[in-house]
PDB file of C-alpha atoms in Angstrom:
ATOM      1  CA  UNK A  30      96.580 -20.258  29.853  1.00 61.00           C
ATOM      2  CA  UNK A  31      94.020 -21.782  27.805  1.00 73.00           C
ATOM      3  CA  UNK A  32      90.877 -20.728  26.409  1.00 78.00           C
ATOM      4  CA  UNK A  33      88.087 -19.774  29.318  1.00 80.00           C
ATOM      5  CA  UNK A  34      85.648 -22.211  29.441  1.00 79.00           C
ATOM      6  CA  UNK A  35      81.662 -22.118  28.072  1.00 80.00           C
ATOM      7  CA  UNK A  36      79.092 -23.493  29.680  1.00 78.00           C
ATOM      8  CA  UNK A  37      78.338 -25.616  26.316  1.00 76.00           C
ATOM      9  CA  UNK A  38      81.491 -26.870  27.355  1.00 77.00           C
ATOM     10  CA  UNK A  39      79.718 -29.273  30.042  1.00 79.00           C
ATOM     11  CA  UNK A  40      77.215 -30.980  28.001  1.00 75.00           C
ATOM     12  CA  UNK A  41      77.831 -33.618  25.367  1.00 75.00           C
ATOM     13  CA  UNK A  42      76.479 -32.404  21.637  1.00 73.00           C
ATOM     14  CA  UNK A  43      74.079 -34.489  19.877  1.00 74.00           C
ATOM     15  CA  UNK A  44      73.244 -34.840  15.921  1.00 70.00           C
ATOM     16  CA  UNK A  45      69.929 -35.624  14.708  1.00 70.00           C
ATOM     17  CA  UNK A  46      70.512 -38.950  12.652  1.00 74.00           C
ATOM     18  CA  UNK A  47      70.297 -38.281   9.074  1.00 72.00           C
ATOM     19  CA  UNK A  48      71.331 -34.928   9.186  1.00 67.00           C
ATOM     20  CA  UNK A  49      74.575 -33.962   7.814  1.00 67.00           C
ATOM     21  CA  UNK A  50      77.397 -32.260  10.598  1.00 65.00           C
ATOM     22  CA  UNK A  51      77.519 -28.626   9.194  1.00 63.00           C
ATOM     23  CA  UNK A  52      74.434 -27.494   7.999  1.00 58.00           C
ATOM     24  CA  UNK A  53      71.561 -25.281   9.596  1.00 58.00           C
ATOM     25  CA  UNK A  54      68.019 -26.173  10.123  1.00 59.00           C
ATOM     26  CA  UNK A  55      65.600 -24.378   7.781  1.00 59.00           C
ATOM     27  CA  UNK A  56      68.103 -22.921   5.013  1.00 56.00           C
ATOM     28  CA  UNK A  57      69.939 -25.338   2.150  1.00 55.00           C
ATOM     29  CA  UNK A  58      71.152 -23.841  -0.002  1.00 53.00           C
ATOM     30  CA  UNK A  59      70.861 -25.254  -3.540  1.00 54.00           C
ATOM     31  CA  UNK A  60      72.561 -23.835  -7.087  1.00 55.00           C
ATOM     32  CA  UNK A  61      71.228 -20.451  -6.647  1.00 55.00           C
ATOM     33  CA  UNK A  62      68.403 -21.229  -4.926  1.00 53.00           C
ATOM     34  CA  UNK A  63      67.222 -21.275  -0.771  1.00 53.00           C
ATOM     35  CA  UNK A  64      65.005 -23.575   0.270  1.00 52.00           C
ATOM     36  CA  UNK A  65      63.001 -22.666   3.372  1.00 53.00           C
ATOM     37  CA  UNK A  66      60.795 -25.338   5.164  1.00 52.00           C
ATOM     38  CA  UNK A  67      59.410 -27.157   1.997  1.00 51.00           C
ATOM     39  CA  UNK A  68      59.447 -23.880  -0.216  1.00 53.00           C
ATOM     40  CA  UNK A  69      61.517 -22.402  -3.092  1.00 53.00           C
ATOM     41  CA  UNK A  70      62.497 -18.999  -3.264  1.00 52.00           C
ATOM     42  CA  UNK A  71      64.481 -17.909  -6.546  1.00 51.00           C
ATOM     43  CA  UNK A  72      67.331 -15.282  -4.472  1.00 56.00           C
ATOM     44  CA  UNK A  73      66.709 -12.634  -7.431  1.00 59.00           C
ATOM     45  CA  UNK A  74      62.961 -13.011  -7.414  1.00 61.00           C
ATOM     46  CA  UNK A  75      61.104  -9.700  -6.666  1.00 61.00           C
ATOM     47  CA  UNK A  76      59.047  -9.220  -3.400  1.00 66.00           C
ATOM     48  CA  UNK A  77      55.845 -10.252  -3.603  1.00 65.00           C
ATOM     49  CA  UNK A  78      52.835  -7.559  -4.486  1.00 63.00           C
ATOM     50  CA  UNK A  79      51.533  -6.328  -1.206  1.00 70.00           C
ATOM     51  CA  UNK A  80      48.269  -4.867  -1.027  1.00 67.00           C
ATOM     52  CA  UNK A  81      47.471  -1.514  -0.425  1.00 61.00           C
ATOM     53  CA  UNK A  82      47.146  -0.414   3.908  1.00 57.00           C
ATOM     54  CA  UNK A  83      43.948   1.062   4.624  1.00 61.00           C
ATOM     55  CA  UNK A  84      43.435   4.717   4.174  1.00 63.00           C
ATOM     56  CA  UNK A  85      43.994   6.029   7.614  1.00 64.00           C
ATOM     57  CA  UNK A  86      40.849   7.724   8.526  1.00 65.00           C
ATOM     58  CA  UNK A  87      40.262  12.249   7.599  1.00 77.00           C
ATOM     59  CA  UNK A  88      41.465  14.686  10.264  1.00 75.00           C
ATOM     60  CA  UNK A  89      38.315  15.321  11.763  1.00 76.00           C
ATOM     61  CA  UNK A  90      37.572  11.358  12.298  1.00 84.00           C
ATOM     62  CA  UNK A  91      40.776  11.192  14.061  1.00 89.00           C
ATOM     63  CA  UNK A  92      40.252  14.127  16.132  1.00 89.00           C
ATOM     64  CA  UNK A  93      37.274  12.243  16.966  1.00 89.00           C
ATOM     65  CA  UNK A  94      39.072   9.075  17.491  1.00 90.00           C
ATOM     66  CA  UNK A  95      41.635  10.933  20.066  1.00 92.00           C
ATOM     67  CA  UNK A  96      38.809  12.435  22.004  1.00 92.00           C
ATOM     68  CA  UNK A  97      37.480   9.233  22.895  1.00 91.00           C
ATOM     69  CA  UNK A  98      40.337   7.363  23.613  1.00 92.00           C
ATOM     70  CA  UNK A  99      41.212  10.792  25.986  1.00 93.00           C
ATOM     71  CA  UNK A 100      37.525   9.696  27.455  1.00 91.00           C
ATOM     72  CA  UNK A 101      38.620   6.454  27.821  1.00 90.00           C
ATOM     73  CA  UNK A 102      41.818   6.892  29.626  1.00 90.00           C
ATOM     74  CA  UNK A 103      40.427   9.600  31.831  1.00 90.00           C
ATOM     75  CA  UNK A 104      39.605   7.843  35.375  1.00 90.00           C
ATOM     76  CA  UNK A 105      37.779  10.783  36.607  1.00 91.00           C
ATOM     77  CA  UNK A 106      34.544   9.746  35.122  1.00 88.00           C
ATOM     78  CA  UNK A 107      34.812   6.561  36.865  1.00 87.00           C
ATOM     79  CA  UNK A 108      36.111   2.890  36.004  1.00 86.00           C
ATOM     80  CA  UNK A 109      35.300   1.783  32.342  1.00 81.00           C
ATOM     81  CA  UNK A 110      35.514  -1.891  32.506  1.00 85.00           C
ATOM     82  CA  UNK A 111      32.641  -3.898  31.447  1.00 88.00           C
ATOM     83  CA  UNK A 112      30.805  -1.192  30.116  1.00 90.00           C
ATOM     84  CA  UNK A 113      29.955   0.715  27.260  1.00 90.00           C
ATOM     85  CA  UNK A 114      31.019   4.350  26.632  1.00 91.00           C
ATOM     86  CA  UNK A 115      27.323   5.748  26.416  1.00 91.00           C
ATOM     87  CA  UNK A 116      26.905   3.867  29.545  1.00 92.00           C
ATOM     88  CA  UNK A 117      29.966   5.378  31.409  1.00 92.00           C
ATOM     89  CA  UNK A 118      29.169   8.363  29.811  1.00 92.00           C
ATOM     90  CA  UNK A 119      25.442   8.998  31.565  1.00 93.00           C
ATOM     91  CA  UNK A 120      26.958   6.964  34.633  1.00 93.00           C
ATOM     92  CA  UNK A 121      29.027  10.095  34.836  1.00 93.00           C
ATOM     93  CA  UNK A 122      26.635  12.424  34.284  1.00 93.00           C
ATOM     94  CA  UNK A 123      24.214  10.810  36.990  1.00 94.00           C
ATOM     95  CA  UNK A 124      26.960  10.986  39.648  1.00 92.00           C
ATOM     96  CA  UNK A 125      27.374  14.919  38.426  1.00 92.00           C
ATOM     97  CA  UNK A 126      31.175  14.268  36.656  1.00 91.00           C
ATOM     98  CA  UNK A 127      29.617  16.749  33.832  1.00 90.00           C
ATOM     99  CA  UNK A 128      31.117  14.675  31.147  1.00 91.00           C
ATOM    100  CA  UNK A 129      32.647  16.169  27.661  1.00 91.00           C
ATOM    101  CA  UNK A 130      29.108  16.900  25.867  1.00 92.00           C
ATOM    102  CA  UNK A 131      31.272  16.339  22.697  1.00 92.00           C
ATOM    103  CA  UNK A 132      31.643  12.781  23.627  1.00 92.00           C
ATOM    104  CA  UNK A 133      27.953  12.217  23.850  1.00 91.00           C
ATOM    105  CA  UNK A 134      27.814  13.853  20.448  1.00 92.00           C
ATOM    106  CA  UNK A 135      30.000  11.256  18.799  1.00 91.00           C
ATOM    107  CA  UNK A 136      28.294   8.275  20.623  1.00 90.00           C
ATOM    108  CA  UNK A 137      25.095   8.969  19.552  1.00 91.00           C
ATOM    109  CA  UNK A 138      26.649   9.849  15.823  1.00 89.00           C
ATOM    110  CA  UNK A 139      28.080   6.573  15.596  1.00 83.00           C
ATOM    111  CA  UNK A 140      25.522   4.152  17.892  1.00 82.00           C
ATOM    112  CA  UNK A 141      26.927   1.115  16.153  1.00 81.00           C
ATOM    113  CA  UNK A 142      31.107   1.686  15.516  1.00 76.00           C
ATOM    114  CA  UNK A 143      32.261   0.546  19.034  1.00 67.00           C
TER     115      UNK A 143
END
């Protein structure tokens, strides 16, 4: 019994011209050193410096943060697509939804961070 049969099997393979049988597109390696798509990369070289992430925001902002995005989500203040949150938010309280008064606080806190 021989050896089962893959489906690369059925089609004829095909070399680039001018590319040597055996090696891999994107890595040649070369006396210690890999070259990757026109660059050089020393193998011992250290990782380049990264910069530092920004601070994530305080506890309070992001209590702030989740209480809006809770607003957001929350469909029984009506759809939220295409408007703004102060808008939902006195859409809601014209229909009589009685909104999270909290919310209104931070919107009107913050009129220009969307």
């Amino acid at each position: 019994m021989g050896q089962p049969r893959r489906i690369t099997d059925s089609f004829p393979r095909r070399r680039r011209p001018g590319r040597p049988p055996g090696k891999v597109k994107g890595k040649i390696k070369v006396k210690g050193k890999i070259k990757r798509k026109g660059r050089v990369c020393l193998e011992s070289c250290p990782p380049a410096p990264t910069e530092d992430p920004p601070a994530s925001p305080s506890a309070p902002a992001q209590a702030v943060l989740d209480m809006l995005r809770h607003f957001d989500l929350s469909w029984e203040y009506g759809p939220c697509a295409g408007i703004t949150r102060l808008q939902r938010w006195e859409r809601a309280q014209a229909l009589g939804l009685s909104p999270p008064g909290p919310v209104l606080d931070a919107l009107l806190e913050h009129p220009n961070n969307p």
